[in-house]
mmCIF file of C-alpha atoms in Angstrom:
data_model
loop_
_atom_site.group_PDB
_atom_site.id
_atom_site.type_symbol
_atom_site.label_atom_id
_atom_site.label_comp_id
_atom_site.label_asym_id
_atom_site.label_seq_id
_atom_site.Cartn_x
_atom_site.Cartn_y
_atom_site.Cartn_z
ATOM 1 C CA UNK L 1 4.325 -31.361 29.731
ATOM 2 C CA UNK L 2 6.993 -28.424 30.199
ATOM 3 C CA UNK L 3 5.586 -25.209 30.312
ATOM 4 C CA UNK L 4 6.645 -22.594 27.524
ATOM 5 C CA UNK L 5 6.723 -19.091 28.436
ATOM 6 C CA UNK L 6 4.369 -16.147 26.591
ATOM 7 C CA UNK L 7 4.840 -12.990 27.040
ATOM 8 C CA UNK L 8 0.965 -10.597 26.954
ATOM 9 C CA UNK L 9 1.473 -7.511 25.042
ATOM 10 C CA UNK L 10 1.025 -4.426 27.321
ATOM 11 C CA UNK L 11 0.226 -2.370 24.507
ATOM 12 C CA UNK L 12 0.948 -2.384 20.760
ATOM 13 C CA UNK L 13 0.830 0.727 19.011
ATOM 14 C CA UNK L 14 1.732 1.737 15.498
ATOM 15 C CA UNK L 15 4.625 4.309 15.525
ATOM 16 C CA UNK L 16 2.582 6.508 13.558
ATOM 17 C CA UNK L 17 -1.642 6.667 12.855
ATOM 18 C CA UNK L 18 -4.328 8.407 11.161
ATOM 19 C CA UNK L 19 -7.519 9.495 13.461
ATOM 20 C CA UNK L 20 -10.152 6.758 12.439
ATOM 21 C CA UNK L 21 -12.811 8.742 10.766
ATOM 22 C CA UNK L 22 -11.342 12.352 10.205
ATOM 23 C CA UNK L 23 -8.611 13.988 8.989
ATOM 24 C CA UNK L 24 -6.498 14.814 11.529
ATOM 25 C CA UNK L 25 -3.472 12.793 11.549
ATOM 26 C CA UNK L 26 -1.238 12.295 15.089
ATOM 27 C CA UNK L 27 2.560 11.086 15.688
ATOM 28 C CA UNK L 28 1.254 8.772 18.237
ATOM 29 C CA UNK L 29 -1.452 7.661 20.395
ATOM 30 C CA UNK L 30 -0.349 9.767 23.422
ATOM 31 C CA UNK L 31 -1.400 12.660 20.958
ATOM 32 C CA UNK L 32 -4.368 11.469 19.719
ATOM 33 C CA UNK L 33 -5.727 10.600 23.381
ATOM 34 C CA UNK L 34 -4.656 13.669 24.380
ATOM 35 C CA UNK L 35 -5.828 15.898 21.574
ATOM 36 C CA UNK L 36 -9.316 13.912 20.807
ATOM 37 C CA UNK L 37 -10.067 12.003 23.867
ATOM 38 C CA UNK L 38 -10.941 9.485 22.008
ATOM 39 C CA UNK L 39 -9.390 6.087 20.885
ATOM 40 C CA UNK L 40 -10.297 2.803 19.218
ATOM 41 C CA UNK L 41 -8.913 -0.124 21.121
ATOM 42 C CA UNK L 42 -8.718 -3.975 19.952
ATOM 43 C CA UNK L 43 -8.776 -6.872 22.610
ATOM 44 C CA UNK L 44 -10.011 -10.405 22.362
ATOM 45 C CA UNK L 45 -13.705 -11.043 23.169
ATOM 46 C CA UNK L 46 -12.953 -15.128 23.647
ATOM 47 C CA UNK L 47 -10.644 -15.178 26.342
ATOM 48 C CA UNK L 48 -12.842 -15.570 29.846
ATOM 49 C CA UNK L 49 -11.546 -13.207 32.680
ATOM 50 C CA UNK L 50 -8.763 -11.532 30.003
ATOM 51 C CA UNK L 51 -11.175 -10.154 27.105
ATOM 52 C CA UNK L 52 -14.382 -11.536 27.064
ATOM 53 C CA UNK L 53 -17.656 -9.600 25.152
ATOM 54 C CA UNK L 54 -20.585 -11.087 26.678
ATOM 55 C CA UNK L 55 -23.011 -8.064 26.750
ATOM 56 C CA UNK L 56 -22.696 -4.026 25.016
ATOM 57 C CA UNK L 57 -18.781 -3.896 25.955
ATOM 58 C CA UNK L 58 -15.783 -6.182 26.506
ATOM 59 C CA UNK L 59 -14.707 -7.314 29.903
ATOM 60 C CA UNK L 60 -12.019 -8.591 31.958
ATOM 61 C CA UNK L 61 -8.393 -7.859 32.911
ATOM 62 C CA UNK L 62 -6.978 -6.630 29.370
ATOM 63 C CA UNK L 63 -9.981 -4.249 29.469
ATOM 64 C CA UNK L 64 -9.442 -2.865 33.132
ATOM 65 C CA UNK L 65 -5.513 -2.543 32.498
ATOM 66 C CA UNK L 66 -6.330 -0.927 29.121
ATOM 67 C CA UNK L 67 -8.915 1.719 30.754
ATOM 68 C CA UNK L 68 -6.409 2.484 33.028
ATOM 69 C CA UNK L 69 -3.698 2.931 31.160
ATOM 70 C CA UNK L 70 -5.969 5.372 28.609
ATOM 71 C CA UNK L 71 -6.694 7.617 31.567
ATOM 72 C CA UNK L 72 -3.525 7.945 32.264
ATOM 73 C CA UNK L 73 -2.388 8.811 28.944
ATOM 74 C CA UNK L 74 -5.235 11.548 28.756
ATOM 75 C CA UNK L 75 -3.735 13.069 31.889
ATOM 76 C CA UNK L 76 -6.483 11.444 34.296
ATOM 77 C CA UNK L 77 -9.383 13.186 31.740
ATOM 78 C CA UNK L 78 -12.331 10.756 30.652
ATOM 79 C CA UNK L 79 -11.876 9.604 27.391
ATOM 80 C CA UNK L 80 -14.207 7.551 24.599
ATOM 81 C CA UNK L 81 -13.061 4.208 23.660
ATOM 82 C CA UNK L 82 -14.510 2.391 20.762
ATOM 83 C CA UNK L 83 -13.513 -1.300 21.437
ATOM 84 C CA UNK L 84 -12.872 -3.816 18.338
ATOM 85 C CA UNK L 85 -12.762 -7.342 18.682
ATOM 86 C CA UNK L 86 -8.922 -8.124 17.626
ATOM 87 C CA UNK L 87 -8.401 -11.486 16.993
ATOM 88 C CA UNK L 88 -4.740 -13.691 16.852
ATOM 89 C CA UNK L 89 -5.262 -13.707 13.230
ATOM 90 C CA UNK L 90 -5.989 -9.877 12.412
ATOM 91 C CA UNK L 91 -4.545 -7.667 15.268
ATOM 92 C CA UNK L 92 -0.966 -6.481 13.424
ATOM 93 C CA UNK L 93 -3.218 -5.928 10.213
ATOM 94 C CA UNK L 94 -5.797 -3.659 12.508
ATOM 95 C CA UNK L 95 -2.393 -1.749 13.992
ATOM 96 C CA UNK L 96 -1.376 -1.346 10.261
ATOM 97 C CA UNK L 97 -3.961 -0.297 8.770
ATOM 98 C CA UNK L 98 -5.404 1.812 11.461
ATOM 99 C CA UNK L 99 -8.507 -0.098 12.118
ATOM 100 C CA UNK L 100 -7.288 0.243 15.894
ATOM 101 C CA UNK L 101 -4.828 2.557 17.210
ATOM 102 C CA UNK L 102 -3.350 0.234 20.373
ATOM 103 C CA UNK L 103 -3.981 -3.395 21.399
ATOM 104 C CA UNK L 104 -4.269 -4.899 24.772
ATOM 105 C CA UNK L 105 -4.594 -8.746 24.449
ATOM 106 C CA UNK L 106 -2.288 -11.950 24.631
ATOM 107 C CA UNK L 107 0.678 -11.215 22.208
ATOM 108 C CA UNK L 108 3.921 -13.167 22.325
ATOM 109 C CA UNK L 109 6.261 -10.710 22.346
ATOM 110 C CA UNK L 110 8.975 -12.039 19.679
ATOM 111 C CA UNK L 111 12.267 -10.760 17.809
ATOM 112 C CA UNK L 112 10.527 -10.915 14.596
ATOM 113 C CA UNK L 113 7.066 -9.234 15.813
ATOM 114 C CA UNK L 114 9.139 -6.207 17.304
ATOM 115 C CA UNK L 115 10.262 -5.379 13.768
ATOM 116 C CA UNK L 116 6.463 -5.100 12.489
ATOM 117 C CA UNK L 117 4.946 -3.050 15.912
ATOM 118 C CA UNK L 118 5.863 -1.114 19.232
ATOM 119 C CA UNK L 119 5.359 -3.358 22.579
ATOM 120 C CA UNK L 120 4.807 -1.445 25.636
ATOM 121 C CA UNK L 121 5.300 -4.052 27.937
ATOM 122 C CA UNK L 122 4.279 -6.936 29.210
ATOM 123 C CA UNK L 123 1.772 -6.146 32.083
ATOM 124 C CA UNK L 124 1.442 -9.909 32.602
ATOM 125 C CA UNK L 125 3.656 -12.739 31.917
ATOM 126 C CA UNK L 126 1.455 -16.115 31.568
ATOM 127 C CA UNK L 127 2.410 -19.342 29.733
ATOM 128 C CA UNK L 128 1.571 -21.949 27.478
ATOM 129 C CA UNK L 129 1.335 -25.546 27.978
ATOM 130 C CA UNK L 130 0.568 -28.335 24.993
ATOM 131 C CA UNK L 131 -2.350 -31.001 25.389
ATOM 132 C CA UNK L 132 -2.380 -34.192 23.918
ATOM 133 C CA UNK L 133 -5.263 -36.436 23.765
ATOM 134 C CA UNK L 134 -5.354 -39.005 27.035
ATOM 135 C CA UNK L 135 -4.835 -41.817 24.459
ATOM 136 C CA UNK L 136 -1.461 -40.733 23.685
ATOM 137 C CA UNK L 137 0.801 -42.181 25.909
ATOM 138 C CA UNK L 138 3.707 -41.524 23.685
ATOM 139 C CA UNK L 139 4.011 -38.050 24.489
ATOM 140 C CA UNK L 140 4.903 -37.499 27.580
ATOM 141 C CA UNK L 141 7.492 -34.642 26.949
ATOM 142 C CA UNK L 142 7.753 -31.662 24.643
ATOM 143 C CA UNK L 143 10.415 -33.699 22.360
ATOM 144 C CA UNK L 144 7.738 -36.276 21.887
ATOM 145 C CA UNK L 145 6.224 -34.101 19.541
ATOM 146 C CA UNK L 146 8.355 -34.758 16.794
ATOM 147 C CA UNK L 147 6.940 -36.319 14.006
ATOM 148 C CA UNK L 148 3.545 -35.446 15.300
ATOM 149 C CA UNK L 149 0.700 -33.552 13.715
ATOM 150 C CA UNK L 150 -0.143 -30.010 15.719
ATOM 151 C CA UNK L 151 -2.166 -27.405 15.303
ATOM 152 C CA UNK L 152 -1.684 -24.184 14.808
ATOM 153 C CA UNK L 153 -4.000 -20.858 15.379
ATOM 154 C CA UNK L 154 -4.294 -18.368 12.535
ATOM 155 C CA UNK L 155 -2.137 -15.503 13.991
ATOM 156 C CA UNK L 156 -0.760 -17.221 16.634
ATOM 157 C CA UNK L 157 3.048 -18.076 16.722
ATOM 158 C CA UNK L 158 2.447 -21.002 19.748
ATOM 159 C CA UNK L 159 3.516 -23.557 17.278
ATOM 160 C CA UNK L 160 7.007 -21.760 16.462
ATOM 161 C CA UNK L 161 7.934 -22.587 19.989
ATOM 162 C CA UNK L 162 8.030 -26.302 18.570
ATOM 163 C CA UNK L 163 8.965 -26.465 15.102
ATOM 164 C CA UNK L 164 11.521 -23.369 15.150
ATOM 165 C CA UNK L 165 15.076 -22.844 16.153
ATOM 166 C CA UNK L 166 15.701 -20.013 18.341
ATOM 167 C CA UNK L 167 15.052 -16.721 18.524
ATOM 168 C CA UNK L 168 11.410 -17.563 18.192
ATOM 169 C CA UNK L 169 11.390 -20.970 18.610
ATOM 170 C CA UNK L 170 12.592 -23.534 21.594
ATOM 171 C CA UNK L 171 12.627 -27.061 20.416
ATOM 172 C CA UNK L 172 13.376 -26.919 16.861
ATOM 173 C CA UNK L 173 11.341 -30.557 16.173
ATOM 174 C CA UNK L 174 10.056 -31.323 13.160
ATOM 175 C CA UNK L 175 6.594 -31.831 13.272
ATOM 176 C CA UNK L 176 3.323 -31.423 10.767
ATOM 177 C CA UNK L 177 1.662 -28.148 11.211
ATOM 178 C CA UNK L 178 -2.715 -28.627 10.879
#
């Protein structure tokens, strides 16, 4: 199958945010980190090598990048990080309502998402692909998905690359989402 590119979010932050659990309001994540030396970071906890929580704290590439970036924002000083699991289905809401200050996780950068959140990246470019059952010999290329049932994950836009026209989509195929 043809690989479909996906951009992974460097960091997503709300334009302004309220300090979690406090009365002070900051105009940016940078201001909050510099002043309070605290931050709440959302990341996925179910993606091995990127963001996975097996013990007390998440680990992986996204976590390492988050720790590095936050320390740089704080001028090299240590910052108290509170980690919050942020799935595809809740990350935009978590940013909007202040549950998290910033997200470090896989997150396709699209024109429609740029209207809701600020992207600070990408810091890595990954690719998406399509898996089909081994007995689906009639599907050998992406356009063969027309009229087929395809699954979608809540909060993910991967399916749009198949079903929608540009700018967010690629193929504009009629497929049944399940």
